[in-house]
Coordinates of C-alpha atoms in Angstrom, one line a residue:
Chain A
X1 CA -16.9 -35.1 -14.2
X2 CA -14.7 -36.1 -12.1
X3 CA -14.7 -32.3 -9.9
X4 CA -18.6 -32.7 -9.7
X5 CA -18.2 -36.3 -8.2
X6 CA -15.5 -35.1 -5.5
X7 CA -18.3 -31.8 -4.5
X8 CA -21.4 -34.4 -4.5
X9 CA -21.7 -32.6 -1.2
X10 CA -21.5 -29.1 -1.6
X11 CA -19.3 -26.9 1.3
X12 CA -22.0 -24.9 2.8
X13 CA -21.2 -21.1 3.9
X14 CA -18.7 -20.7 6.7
X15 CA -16.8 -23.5 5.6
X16 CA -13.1 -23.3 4.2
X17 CA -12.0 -24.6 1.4
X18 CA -8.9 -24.3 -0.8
X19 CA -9.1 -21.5 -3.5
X20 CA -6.2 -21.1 -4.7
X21 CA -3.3 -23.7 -5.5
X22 CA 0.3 -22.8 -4.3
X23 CA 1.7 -22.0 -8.0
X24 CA -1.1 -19.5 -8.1
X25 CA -0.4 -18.1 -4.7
X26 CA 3.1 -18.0 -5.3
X27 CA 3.4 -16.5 -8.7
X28 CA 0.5 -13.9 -7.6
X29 CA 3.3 -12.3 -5.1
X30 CA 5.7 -12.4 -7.5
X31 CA 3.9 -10.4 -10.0
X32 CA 2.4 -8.2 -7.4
X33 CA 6.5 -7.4 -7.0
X34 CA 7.3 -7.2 -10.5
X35 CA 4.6 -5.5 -11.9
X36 CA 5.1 -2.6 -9.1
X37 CA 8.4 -2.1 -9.9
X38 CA 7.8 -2.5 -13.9
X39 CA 5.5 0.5 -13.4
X40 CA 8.0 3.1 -11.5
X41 CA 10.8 2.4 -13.2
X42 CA 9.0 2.9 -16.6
X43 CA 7.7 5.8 -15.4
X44 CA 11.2 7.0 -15.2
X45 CA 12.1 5.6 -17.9
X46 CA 9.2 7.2 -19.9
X47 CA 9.9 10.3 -17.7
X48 CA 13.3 10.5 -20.5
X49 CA 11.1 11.5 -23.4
X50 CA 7.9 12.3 -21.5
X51 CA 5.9 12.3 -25.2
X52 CA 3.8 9.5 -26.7
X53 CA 3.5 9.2 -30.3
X54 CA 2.1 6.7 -33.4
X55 CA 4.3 5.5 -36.4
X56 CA 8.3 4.7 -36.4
X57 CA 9.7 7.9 -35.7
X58 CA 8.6 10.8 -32.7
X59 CA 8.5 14.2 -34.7
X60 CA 7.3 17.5 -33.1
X61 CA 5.5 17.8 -29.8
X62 CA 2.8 19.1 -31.7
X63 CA 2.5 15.2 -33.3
X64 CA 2.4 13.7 -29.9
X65 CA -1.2 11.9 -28.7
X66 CA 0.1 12.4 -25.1
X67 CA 2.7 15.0 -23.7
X68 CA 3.6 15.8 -20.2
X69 CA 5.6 19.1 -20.2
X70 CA 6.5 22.2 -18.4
X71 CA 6.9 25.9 -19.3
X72 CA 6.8 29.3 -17.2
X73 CA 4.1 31.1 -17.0
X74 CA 3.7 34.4 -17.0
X75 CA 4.8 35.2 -13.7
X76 CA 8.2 33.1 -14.0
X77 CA 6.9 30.6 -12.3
X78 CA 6.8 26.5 -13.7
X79 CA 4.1 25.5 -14.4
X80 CA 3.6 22.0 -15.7
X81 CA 1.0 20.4 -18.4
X82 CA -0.3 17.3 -20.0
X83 CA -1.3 17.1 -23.5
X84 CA -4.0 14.6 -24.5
X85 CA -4.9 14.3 -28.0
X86 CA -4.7 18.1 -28.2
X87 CA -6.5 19.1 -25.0
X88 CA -4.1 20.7 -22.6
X89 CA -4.7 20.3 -19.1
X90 CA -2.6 22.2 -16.2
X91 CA -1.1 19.6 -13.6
X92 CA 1.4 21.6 -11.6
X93 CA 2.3 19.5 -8.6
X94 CA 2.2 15.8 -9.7
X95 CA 2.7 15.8 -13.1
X96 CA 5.0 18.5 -15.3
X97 CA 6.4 20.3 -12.4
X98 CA 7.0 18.4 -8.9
X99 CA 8.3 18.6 -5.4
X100 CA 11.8 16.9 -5.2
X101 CA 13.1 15.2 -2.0
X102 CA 13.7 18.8 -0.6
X103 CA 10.5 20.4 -1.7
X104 CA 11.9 22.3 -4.5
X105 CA 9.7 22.2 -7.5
X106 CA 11.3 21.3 -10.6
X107 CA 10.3 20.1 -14.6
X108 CA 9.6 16.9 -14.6
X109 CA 7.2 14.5 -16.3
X110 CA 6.1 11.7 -13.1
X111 CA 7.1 13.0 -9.7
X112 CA 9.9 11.5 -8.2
X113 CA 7.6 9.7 -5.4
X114 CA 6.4 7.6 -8.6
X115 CA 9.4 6.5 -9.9
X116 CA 11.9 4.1 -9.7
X117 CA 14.6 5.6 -8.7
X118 CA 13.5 9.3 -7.4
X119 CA 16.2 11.3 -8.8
X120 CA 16.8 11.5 -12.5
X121 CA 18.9 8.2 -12.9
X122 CA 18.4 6.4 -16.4
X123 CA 20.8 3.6 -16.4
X124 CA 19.5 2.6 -12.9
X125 CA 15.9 2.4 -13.9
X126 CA 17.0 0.4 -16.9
X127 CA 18.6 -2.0 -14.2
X128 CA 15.3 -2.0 -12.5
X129 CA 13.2 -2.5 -15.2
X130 CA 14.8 -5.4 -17.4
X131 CA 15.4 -7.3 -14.4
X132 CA 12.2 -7.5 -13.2
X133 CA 11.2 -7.6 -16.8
X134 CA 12.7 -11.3 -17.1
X135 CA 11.3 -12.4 -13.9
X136 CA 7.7 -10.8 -15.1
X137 CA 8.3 -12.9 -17.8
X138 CA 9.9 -16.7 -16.5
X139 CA 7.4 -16.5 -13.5
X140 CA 4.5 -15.4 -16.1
X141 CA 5.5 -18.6 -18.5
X142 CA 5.1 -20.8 -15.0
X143 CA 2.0 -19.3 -14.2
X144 CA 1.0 -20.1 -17.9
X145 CA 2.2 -23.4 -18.0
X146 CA 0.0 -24.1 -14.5
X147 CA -3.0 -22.6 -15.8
X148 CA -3.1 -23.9 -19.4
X149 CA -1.1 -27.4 -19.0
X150 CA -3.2 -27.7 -15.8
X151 CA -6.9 -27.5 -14.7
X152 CA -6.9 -23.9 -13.7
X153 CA -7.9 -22.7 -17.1
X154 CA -10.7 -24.5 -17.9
X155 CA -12.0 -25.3 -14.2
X156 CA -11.9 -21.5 -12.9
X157 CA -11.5 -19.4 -15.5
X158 CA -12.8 -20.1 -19.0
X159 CA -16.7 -19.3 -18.6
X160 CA -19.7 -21.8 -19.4
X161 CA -23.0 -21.2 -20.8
X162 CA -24.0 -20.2 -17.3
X163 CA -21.5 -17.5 -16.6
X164 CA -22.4 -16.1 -20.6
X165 CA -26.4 -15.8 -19.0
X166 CA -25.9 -14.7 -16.1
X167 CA -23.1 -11.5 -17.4
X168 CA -25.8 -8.9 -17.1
X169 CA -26.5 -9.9 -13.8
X170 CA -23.1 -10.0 -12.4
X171 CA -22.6 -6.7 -13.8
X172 CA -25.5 -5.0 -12.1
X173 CA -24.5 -7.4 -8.8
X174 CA -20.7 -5.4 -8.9
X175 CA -22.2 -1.9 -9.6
X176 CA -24.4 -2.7 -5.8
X177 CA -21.9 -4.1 -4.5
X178 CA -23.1 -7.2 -3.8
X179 CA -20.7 -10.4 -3.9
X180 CA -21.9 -14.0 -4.7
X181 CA -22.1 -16.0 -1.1
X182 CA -22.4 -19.8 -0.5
X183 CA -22.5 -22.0 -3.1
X184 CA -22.0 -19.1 -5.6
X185 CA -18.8 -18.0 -4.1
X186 CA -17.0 -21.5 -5.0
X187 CA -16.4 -19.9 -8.4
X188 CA -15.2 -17.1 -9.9
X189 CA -18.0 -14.6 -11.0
X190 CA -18.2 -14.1 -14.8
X191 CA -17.1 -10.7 -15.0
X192 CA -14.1 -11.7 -13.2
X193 CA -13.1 -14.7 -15.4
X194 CA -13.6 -12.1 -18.2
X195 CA -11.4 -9.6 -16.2
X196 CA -8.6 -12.1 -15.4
X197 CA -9.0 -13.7 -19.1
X198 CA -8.5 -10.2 -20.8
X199 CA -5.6 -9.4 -18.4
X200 CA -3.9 -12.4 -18.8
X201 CA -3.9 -13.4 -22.9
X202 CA -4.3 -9.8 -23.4
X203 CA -3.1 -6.9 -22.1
X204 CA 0.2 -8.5 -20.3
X205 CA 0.8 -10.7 -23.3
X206 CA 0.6 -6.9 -26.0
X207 CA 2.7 -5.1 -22.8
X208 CA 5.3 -7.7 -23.2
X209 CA 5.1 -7.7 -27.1
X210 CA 5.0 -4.2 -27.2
X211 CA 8.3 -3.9 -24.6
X212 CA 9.8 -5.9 -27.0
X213 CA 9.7 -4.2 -29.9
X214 CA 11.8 -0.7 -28.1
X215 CA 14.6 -3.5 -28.9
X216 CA 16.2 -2.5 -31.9
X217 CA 18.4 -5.7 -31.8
X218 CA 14.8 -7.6 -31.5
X219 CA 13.3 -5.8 -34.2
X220 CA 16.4 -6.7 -36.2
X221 CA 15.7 -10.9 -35.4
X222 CA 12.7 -10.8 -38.0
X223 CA 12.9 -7.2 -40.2
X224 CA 9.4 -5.3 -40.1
X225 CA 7.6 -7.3 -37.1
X226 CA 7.4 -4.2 -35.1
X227 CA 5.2 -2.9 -38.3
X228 CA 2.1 -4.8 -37.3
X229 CA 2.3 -2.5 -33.8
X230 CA 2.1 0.2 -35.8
X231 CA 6.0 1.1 -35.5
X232 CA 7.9 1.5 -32.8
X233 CA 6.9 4.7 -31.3
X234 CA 3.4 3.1 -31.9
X235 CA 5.0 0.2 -29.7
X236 CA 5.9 2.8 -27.2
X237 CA 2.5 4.1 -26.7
X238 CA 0.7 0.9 -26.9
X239 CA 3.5 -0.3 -24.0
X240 CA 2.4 2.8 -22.0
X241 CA -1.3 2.3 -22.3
X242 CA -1.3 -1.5 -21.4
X243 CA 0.6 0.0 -18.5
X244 CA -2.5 2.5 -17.8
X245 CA -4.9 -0.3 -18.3
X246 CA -3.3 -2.9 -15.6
X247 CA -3.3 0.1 -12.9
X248 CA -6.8 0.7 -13.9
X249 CA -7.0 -3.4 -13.4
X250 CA -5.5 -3.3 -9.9
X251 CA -7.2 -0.7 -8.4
X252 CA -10.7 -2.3 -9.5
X253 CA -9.4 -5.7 -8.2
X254 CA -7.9 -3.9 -5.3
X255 CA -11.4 -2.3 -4.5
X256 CA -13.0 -5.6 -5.0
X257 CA -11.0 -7.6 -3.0
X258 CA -11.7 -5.0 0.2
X259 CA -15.0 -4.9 -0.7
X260 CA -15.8 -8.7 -0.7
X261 CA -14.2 -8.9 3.0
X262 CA -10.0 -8.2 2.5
X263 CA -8.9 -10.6 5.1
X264 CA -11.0 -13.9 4.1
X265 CA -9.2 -13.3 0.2
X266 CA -6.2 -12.3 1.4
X267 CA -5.9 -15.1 3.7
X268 CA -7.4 -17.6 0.5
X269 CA -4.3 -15.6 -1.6
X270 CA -1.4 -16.8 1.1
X271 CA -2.8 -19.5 2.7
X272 CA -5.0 -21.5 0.1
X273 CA -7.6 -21.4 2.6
X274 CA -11.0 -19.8 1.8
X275 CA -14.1 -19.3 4.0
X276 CA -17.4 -19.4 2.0
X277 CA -18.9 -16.2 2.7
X278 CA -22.0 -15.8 4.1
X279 CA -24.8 -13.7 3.5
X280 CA -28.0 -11.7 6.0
X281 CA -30.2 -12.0 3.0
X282 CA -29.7 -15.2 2.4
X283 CA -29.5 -14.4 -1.5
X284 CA -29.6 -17.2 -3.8
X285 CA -26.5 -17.7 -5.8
Chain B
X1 CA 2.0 14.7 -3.4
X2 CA 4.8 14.9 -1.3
X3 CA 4.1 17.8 1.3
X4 CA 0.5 19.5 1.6
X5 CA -0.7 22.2 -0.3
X6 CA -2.0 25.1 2.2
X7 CA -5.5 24.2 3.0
X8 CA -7.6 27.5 1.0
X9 CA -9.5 29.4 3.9
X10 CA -13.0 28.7 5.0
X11 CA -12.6 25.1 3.8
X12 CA -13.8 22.2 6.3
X13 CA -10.5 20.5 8.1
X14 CA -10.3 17.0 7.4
X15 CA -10.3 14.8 10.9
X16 CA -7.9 14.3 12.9
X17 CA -7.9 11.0 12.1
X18 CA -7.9 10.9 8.7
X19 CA -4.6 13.4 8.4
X20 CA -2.8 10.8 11.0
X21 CA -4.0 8.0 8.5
X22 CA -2.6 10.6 5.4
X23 CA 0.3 10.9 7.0
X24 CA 1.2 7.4 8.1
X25 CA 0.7 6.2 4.2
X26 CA 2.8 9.2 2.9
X27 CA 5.3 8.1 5.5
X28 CA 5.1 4.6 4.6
X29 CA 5.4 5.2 1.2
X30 CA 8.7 7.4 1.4
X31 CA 10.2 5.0 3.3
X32 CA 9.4 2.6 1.0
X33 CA 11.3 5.2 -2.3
X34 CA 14.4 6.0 0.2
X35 CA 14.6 2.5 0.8
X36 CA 14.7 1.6 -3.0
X37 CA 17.0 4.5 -3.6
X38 CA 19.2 3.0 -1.2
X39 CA 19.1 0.1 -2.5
X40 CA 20.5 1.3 -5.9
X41 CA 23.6 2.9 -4.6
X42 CA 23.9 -0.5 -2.3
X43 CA 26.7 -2.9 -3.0
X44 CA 24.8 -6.1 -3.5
X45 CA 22.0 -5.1 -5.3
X46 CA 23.0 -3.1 -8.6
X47 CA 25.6 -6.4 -9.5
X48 CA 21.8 -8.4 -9.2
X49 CA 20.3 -6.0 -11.3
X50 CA 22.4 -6.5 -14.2
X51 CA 22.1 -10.2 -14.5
X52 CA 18.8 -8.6 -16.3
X53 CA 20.8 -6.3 -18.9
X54 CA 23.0 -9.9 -19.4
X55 CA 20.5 -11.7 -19.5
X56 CA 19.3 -9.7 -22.3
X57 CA 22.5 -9.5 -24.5
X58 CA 23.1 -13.3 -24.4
X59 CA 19.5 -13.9 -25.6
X60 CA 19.4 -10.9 -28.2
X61 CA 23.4 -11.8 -29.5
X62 CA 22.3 -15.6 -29.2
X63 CA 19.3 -15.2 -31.2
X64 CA 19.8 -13.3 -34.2
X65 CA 23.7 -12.6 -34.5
X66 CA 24.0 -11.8 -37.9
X67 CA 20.1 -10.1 -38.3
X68 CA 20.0 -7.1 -40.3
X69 CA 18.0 -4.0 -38.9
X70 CA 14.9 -2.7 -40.9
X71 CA 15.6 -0.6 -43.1
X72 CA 12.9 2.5 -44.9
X73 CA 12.1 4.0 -48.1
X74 CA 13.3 7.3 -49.4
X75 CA 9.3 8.8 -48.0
X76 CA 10.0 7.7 -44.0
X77 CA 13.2 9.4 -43.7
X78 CA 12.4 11.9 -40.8
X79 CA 12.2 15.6 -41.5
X80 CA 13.3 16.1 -37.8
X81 CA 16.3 14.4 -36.7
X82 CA 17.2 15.8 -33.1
X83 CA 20.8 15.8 -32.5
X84 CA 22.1 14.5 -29.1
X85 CA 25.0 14.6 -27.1
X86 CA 27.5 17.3 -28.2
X87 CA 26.2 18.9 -31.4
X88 CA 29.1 21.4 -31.6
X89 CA 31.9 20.1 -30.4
X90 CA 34.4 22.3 -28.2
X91 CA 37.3 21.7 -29.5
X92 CA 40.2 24.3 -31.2
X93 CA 42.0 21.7 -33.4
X94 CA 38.2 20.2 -34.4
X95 CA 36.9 24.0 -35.6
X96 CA 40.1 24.6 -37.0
X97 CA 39.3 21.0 -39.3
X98 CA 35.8 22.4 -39.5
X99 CA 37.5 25.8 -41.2
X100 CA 39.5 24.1 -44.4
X101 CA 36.5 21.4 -44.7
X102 CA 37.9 18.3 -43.3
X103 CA 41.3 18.9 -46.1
X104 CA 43.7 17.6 -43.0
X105 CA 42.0 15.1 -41.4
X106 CA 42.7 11.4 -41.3
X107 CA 41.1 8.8 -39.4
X108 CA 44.1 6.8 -37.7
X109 CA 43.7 2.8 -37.5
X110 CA 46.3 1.3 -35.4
X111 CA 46.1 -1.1 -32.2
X112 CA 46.3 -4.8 -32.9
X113 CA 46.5 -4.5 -36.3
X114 CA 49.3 -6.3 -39.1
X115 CA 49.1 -2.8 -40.9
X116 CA 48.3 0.4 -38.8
X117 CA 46.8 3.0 -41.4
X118 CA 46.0 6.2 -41.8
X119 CA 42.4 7.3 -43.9
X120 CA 41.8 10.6 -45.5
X121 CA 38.1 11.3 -46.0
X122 CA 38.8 11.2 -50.3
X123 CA 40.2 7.8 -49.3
X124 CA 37.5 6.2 -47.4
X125 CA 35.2 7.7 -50.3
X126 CA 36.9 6.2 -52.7
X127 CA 36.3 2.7 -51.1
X128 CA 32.9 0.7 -52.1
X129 CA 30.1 2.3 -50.3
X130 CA 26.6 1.3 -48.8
X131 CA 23.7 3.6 -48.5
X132 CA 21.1 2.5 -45.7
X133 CA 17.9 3.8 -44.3
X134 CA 17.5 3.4 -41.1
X135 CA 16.0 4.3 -38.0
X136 CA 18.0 5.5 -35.1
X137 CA 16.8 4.7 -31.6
X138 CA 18.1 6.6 -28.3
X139 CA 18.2 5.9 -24.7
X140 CA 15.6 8.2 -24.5
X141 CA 13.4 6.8 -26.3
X142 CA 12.6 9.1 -29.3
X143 CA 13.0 7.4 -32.9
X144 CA 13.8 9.4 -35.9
X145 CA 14.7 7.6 -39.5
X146 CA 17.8 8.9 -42.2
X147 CA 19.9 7.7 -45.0
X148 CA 23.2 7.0 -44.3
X149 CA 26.2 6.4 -46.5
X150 CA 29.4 5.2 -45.7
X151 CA 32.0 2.2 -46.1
X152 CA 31.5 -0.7 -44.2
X153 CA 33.9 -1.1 -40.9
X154 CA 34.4 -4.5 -42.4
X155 CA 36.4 -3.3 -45.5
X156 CA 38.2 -0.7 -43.7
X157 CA 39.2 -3.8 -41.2
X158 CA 40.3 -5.6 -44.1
X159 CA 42.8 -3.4 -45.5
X160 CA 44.3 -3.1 -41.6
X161 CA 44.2 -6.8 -41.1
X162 CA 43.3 -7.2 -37.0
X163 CA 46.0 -9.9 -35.1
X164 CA 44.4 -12.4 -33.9
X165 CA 44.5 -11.6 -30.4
X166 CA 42.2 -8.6 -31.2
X167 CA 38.7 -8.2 -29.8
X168 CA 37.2 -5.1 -30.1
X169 CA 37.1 -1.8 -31.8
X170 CA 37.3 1.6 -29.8
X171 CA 36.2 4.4 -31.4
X172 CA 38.4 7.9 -30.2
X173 CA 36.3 10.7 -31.1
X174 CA 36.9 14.8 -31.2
X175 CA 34.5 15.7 -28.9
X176 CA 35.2 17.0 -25.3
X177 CA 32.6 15.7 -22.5
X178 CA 34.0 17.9 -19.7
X179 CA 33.6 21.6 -19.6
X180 CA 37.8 21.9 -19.1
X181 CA 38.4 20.1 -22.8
X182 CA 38.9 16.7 -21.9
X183 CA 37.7 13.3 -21.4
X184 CA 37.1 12.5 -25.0
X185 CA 33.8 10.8 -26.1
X186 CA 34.7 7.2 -26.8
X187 CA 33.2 4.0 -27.8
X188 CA 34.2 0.2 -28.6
X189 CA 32.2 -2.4 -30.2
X190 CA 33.0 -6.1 -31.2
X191 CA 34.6 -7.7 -33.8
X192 CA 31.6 -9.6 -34.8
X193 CA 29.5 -6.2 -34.5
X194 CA 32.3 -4.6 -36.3
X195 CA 32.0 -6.7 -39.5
X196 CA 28.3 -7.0 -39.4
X197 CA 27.1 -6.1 -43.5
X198 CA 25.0 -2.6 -41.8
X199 CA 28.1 -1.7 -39.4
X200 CA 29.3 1.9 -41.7
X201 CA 31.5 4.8 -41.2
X202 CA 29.3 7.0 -42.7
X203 CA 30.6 10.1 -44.3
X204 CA 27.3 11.4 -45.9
X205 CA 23.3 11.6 -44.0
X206 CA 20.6 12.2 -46.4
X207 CA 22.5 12.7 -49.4
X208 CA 24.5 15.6 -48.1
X209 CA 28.3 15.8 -46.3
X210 CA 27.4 14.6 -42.8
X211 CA 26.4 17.8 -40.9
X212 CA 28.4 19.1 -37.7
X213 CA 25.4 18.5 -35.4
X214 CA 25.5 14.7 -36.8
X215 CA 29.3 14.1 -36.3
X216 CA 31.4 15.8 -39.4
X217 CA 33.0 14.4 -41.0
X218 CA 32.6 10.4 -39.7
X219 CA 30.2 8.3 -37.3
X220 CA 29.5 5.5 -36.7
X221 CA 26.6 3.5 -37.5
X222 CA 25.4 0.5 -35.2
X223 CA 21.9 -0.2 -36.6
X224 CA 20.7 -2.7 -33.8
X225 CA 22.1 -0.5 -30.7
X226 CA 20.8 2.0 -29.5
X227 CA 21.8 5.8 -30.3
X228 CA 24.9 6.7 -28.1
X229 CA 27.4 3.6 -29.7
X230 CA 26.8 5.6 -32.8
X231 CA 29.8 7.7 -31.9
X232 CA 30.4 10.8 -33.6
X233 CA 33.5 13.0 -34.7
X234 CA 35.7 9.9 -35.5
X235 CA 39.2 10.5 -34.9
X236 CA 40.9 7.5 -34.0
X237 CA 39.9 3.8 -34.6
X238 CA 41.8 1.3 -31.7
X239 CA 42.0 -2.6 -31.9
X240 CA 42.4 -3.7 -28.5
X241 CA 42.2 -7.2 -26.5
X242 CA 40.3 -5.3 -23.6
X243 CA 38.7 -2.1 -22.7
X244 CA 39.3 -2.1 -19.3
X245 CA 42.5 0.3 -19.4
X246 CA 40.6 3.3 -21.5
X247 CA 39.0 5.7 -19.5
X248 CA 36.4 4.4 -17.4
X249 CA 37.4 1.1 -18.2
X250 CA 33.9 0.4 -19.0
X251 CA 33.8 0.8 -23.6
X252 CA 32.4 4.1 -23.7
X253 CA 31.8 7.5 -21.9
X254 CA 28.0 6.7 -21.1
X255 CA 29.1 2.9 -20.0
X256 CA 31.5 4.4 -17.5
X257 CA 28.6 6.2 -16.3
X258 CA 26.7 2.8 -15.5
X259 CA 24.6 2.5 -19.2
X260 CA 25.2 -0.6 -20.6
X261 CA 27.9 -1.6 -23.4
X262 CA 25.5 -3.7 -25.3
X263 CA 23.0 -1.1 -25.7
X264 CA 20.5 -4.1 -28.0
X265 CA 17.5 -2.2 -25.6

């Protein structure tokens, strides 16, 4: 192949070479952006009817999979809970009851320091959100268009027979903490493709889906779509849990990125320009 | 957490520098929220913002103009069907109607029309009906479905004949927003929205006279918008060229305070 030709001689470690091709870099920082500010102002927006439920319609709290609520306890005094699939669980301070800009504590569902903006302020954090929304989605469809229209796809992420053998390995290799070196960092590690894979024909392609059908003029355009997400409450929750699952995404690929030496990625993430890790025990890749 | 809870006694106090590096990222990180909230009440910014919500409305009203919303059998309708804004309204003249059962109200239709009319509820009921089950969305995000009956805007827009320099339909309702009595809820739609097959006056919610709490003795139904264009307590019905001179100046009491008019999402 015509990659394997242009590598006959293989960088060795401590040499740069160029990771990551400008459309990635680029639409990497814009997502980083969007995908922030598509978080806090959802959680204000979410913050309006702080309960999750499954079907068309939201009945009583009681039906909600997932409240976040506050009451006074015995004493007077708020107190603030979330519900999860029955089990209650006192969160007074972050989430139920909160601090506002002045320290008082008042009911609401994500403290102000989470959302987008701080105060109550609906219409705003609609502003917020469907703008960023669209550019989430036209720099996503570039992104998409790079990777699958280009080389990216199938040269860095889609795994081979090699990455499927050696999963187990690579699994045990990110619970020690240990980060392919050499040779073996040319590539993406397979738990990574399978990571980024997942993320990226998954979980932001249902969030989007699921976004979507909260239109009621969309879910007008072809009558009953929004049943095969289970309705649009259903929609809701499965919009809020992709949300849940990228943060649980990013802070993994935050932790791995400062674990596998922050400034060499970062650098490869604005610059292009990657330095092959080296490694004391000389591990074989 | 913004500010730190007391520390309990006997516990081990965190280094010196660790509560510097605590405090730099809660610093950092509320300069970061003051600077976004600042950034909503600037000039530039909000106007930027909305080329999303337009954005939006050209797509949704370029891709599906005519679309009918879902509608639901008999068994989905929603046992619990919250009811938002005002439930009662405060209004004299509006209990007084409430007293003798709607006998003496009339829904006005005037504006750009050839033929400026006046509707009492027996004569909107005697027009040809449509019953829909739908689901009604809010702002807020809960969903809850009913069955609505009502005649269609489109036949009531008929008998008034709109002039051709007419755009878009306010709706004056009997409900006071502000604590003194006044500033009326109001809403507009347009034409094209107005004559959509789904677009109802509905007089009746689940088989029964509409309910105070659901806008006795007429609202509005939008299916594709969202909950608050589905004005209640219908008064007045308004062709106009333009908005901008009513109220706000914005279609409706929650546009003039900064929601969107076409409330598609």
């Amino acid at each position: 192949m015509a990659d394997s030709k242009a590598l006959l001689r293989l960088p060795g470690r401590g040499e740069f070479i160029d990771r990551h091709s400008l459309i990635v870099r680029v639409t990497h920082w814009i997502n980083v952006l969007c995908v922030t500010v598509l978080l806090m102002s959802g959680l204000h927006i979410f913050n309006a009817w702080p309960r999750l439920h499954w079907g068309q319609v939201s009945g009583s709290s009681a039906d909600a999979l997932f409240e976040i609520g506050s009451r006074r306890d015995a004493d007077g005094r708020l107190a603030g809970f979330t519900r999860i699939f029955g089990h209650e669980f006192v969160t007074t301070g972050v989430l139920g009851v909160s601090a506002d800009a002045r320290g008082v504590m008042q009911g609401r569902a994500f403290p102000e320091w989470a959302t987008l903006p701080g105060p109550y302020w609906l219409p705003m954090a609609r502003e917020w959100h469907f703008f960023f929304a669209w550019l989430f989605v036209l720099n996503g469809l570039v992104y998409l268009l790079h990777t699958v229209c280009g080389h990216h796809l199938r040269r860095d992420l889609l795994p081979d027979r090699s990455d499927l053998a050696g999963l187990g390995r690579s699994f045990v290799d990110h619970l020690r903490l240990r980060h392919p070196t050499g040779t073996g960092a040319l590539r993406y590690n397979p738990l990574q493709k399978l990571a980024y894979l997942v993320v990226i024909f998954m979980l932001l392609p249902l969030m989007t889906l699921a976004g979507w059908a909260l239109s009621p003029w969309l879910d007008a355009v072809l009558p009953g779509w929004v049943n095969l997400l289970g309705g649009r409450q259903a929609a809701r929750t499965l919009h809020f849990a992709m949300a849940c699952l990228l943060c649980a995404f990013v802070l993994v690929h935050v932790f791995e990125v400062l674990a596998s030496g922050v400034w060499n990625q970062l650098r490869s993430m604005l610059t292009g320009r990657y330095r092959l890790p080296g490694d004391d025990h000389d591990r074989r890749a | 957490m913004i500010g730190a809870p007391d520390r309990p006694p006997g516990s081990r106090a965190p280094s010196a520098r660790r509560v510097l590096l605590a405090r730099a990222v809660s610093a950092l990180g509320a300069a970061m929220l003051a600077g976004c909230d600042r950034l909503s009440r600037s000039e530039w910014l909000p106007p930027l913002l909305a080329l999303g919500e337009k954005l939006s409305s050209a797509a949704q009203r370029g891709l599906a103009p005519g679309a009918l919303a879902q509608e639901f059998s008999v068994a989905e309708i929603s046992p619990l069907f919250r009811s938002n804004g005002t439930s009662d309204p405060d209004n004299p003249d509006y209990q007084a109607m409430v007293d003798n059962r709607f006998e003496n109200w009339a829904l006005e239709v005037d504006g750009l029309v050839e033929q400026p009319s006046r509707f009492s509820l027996s004569a909107l009921r005697a027009l040809p009906a449509r019953t829909q089950i739908t689901r009604h969305d809010c702002v807020e995000g809960w969903s809850a479905i009913a069955q609505w009956t009502g005649v269609p805007l489109a036949q009531v827009l008929a008998h008034v004949r709109p002039r051709a320099d007419a755009r878009y339909v306010v709706f004056h309702c009997a409900d006071p927003m502000e604590p003194d009595g006044t500033g009326f809820y109001y809403e507009s739609i347009d034409l094209e929205e107005a004559v959509h097959p789904q677009t109802l006056l509905a007089y009746e919610m689940n088989g029964e006279r509409l309910p105070v709490a659901h806008g006795a003795p007429l609202r509005l139904r939008v299916e594709r918008q969202l909950g608050y264009k589905h004005a209640k307590y219908l008064m007045r019905i308004e062709l106009v060229a333009s908005f901008a001179h009513i109220a706000g100046g914005r279609g409706g009491y929650w546009e003039d305070l900064g929601y969107q008019w076409h409330a598609g999402l």
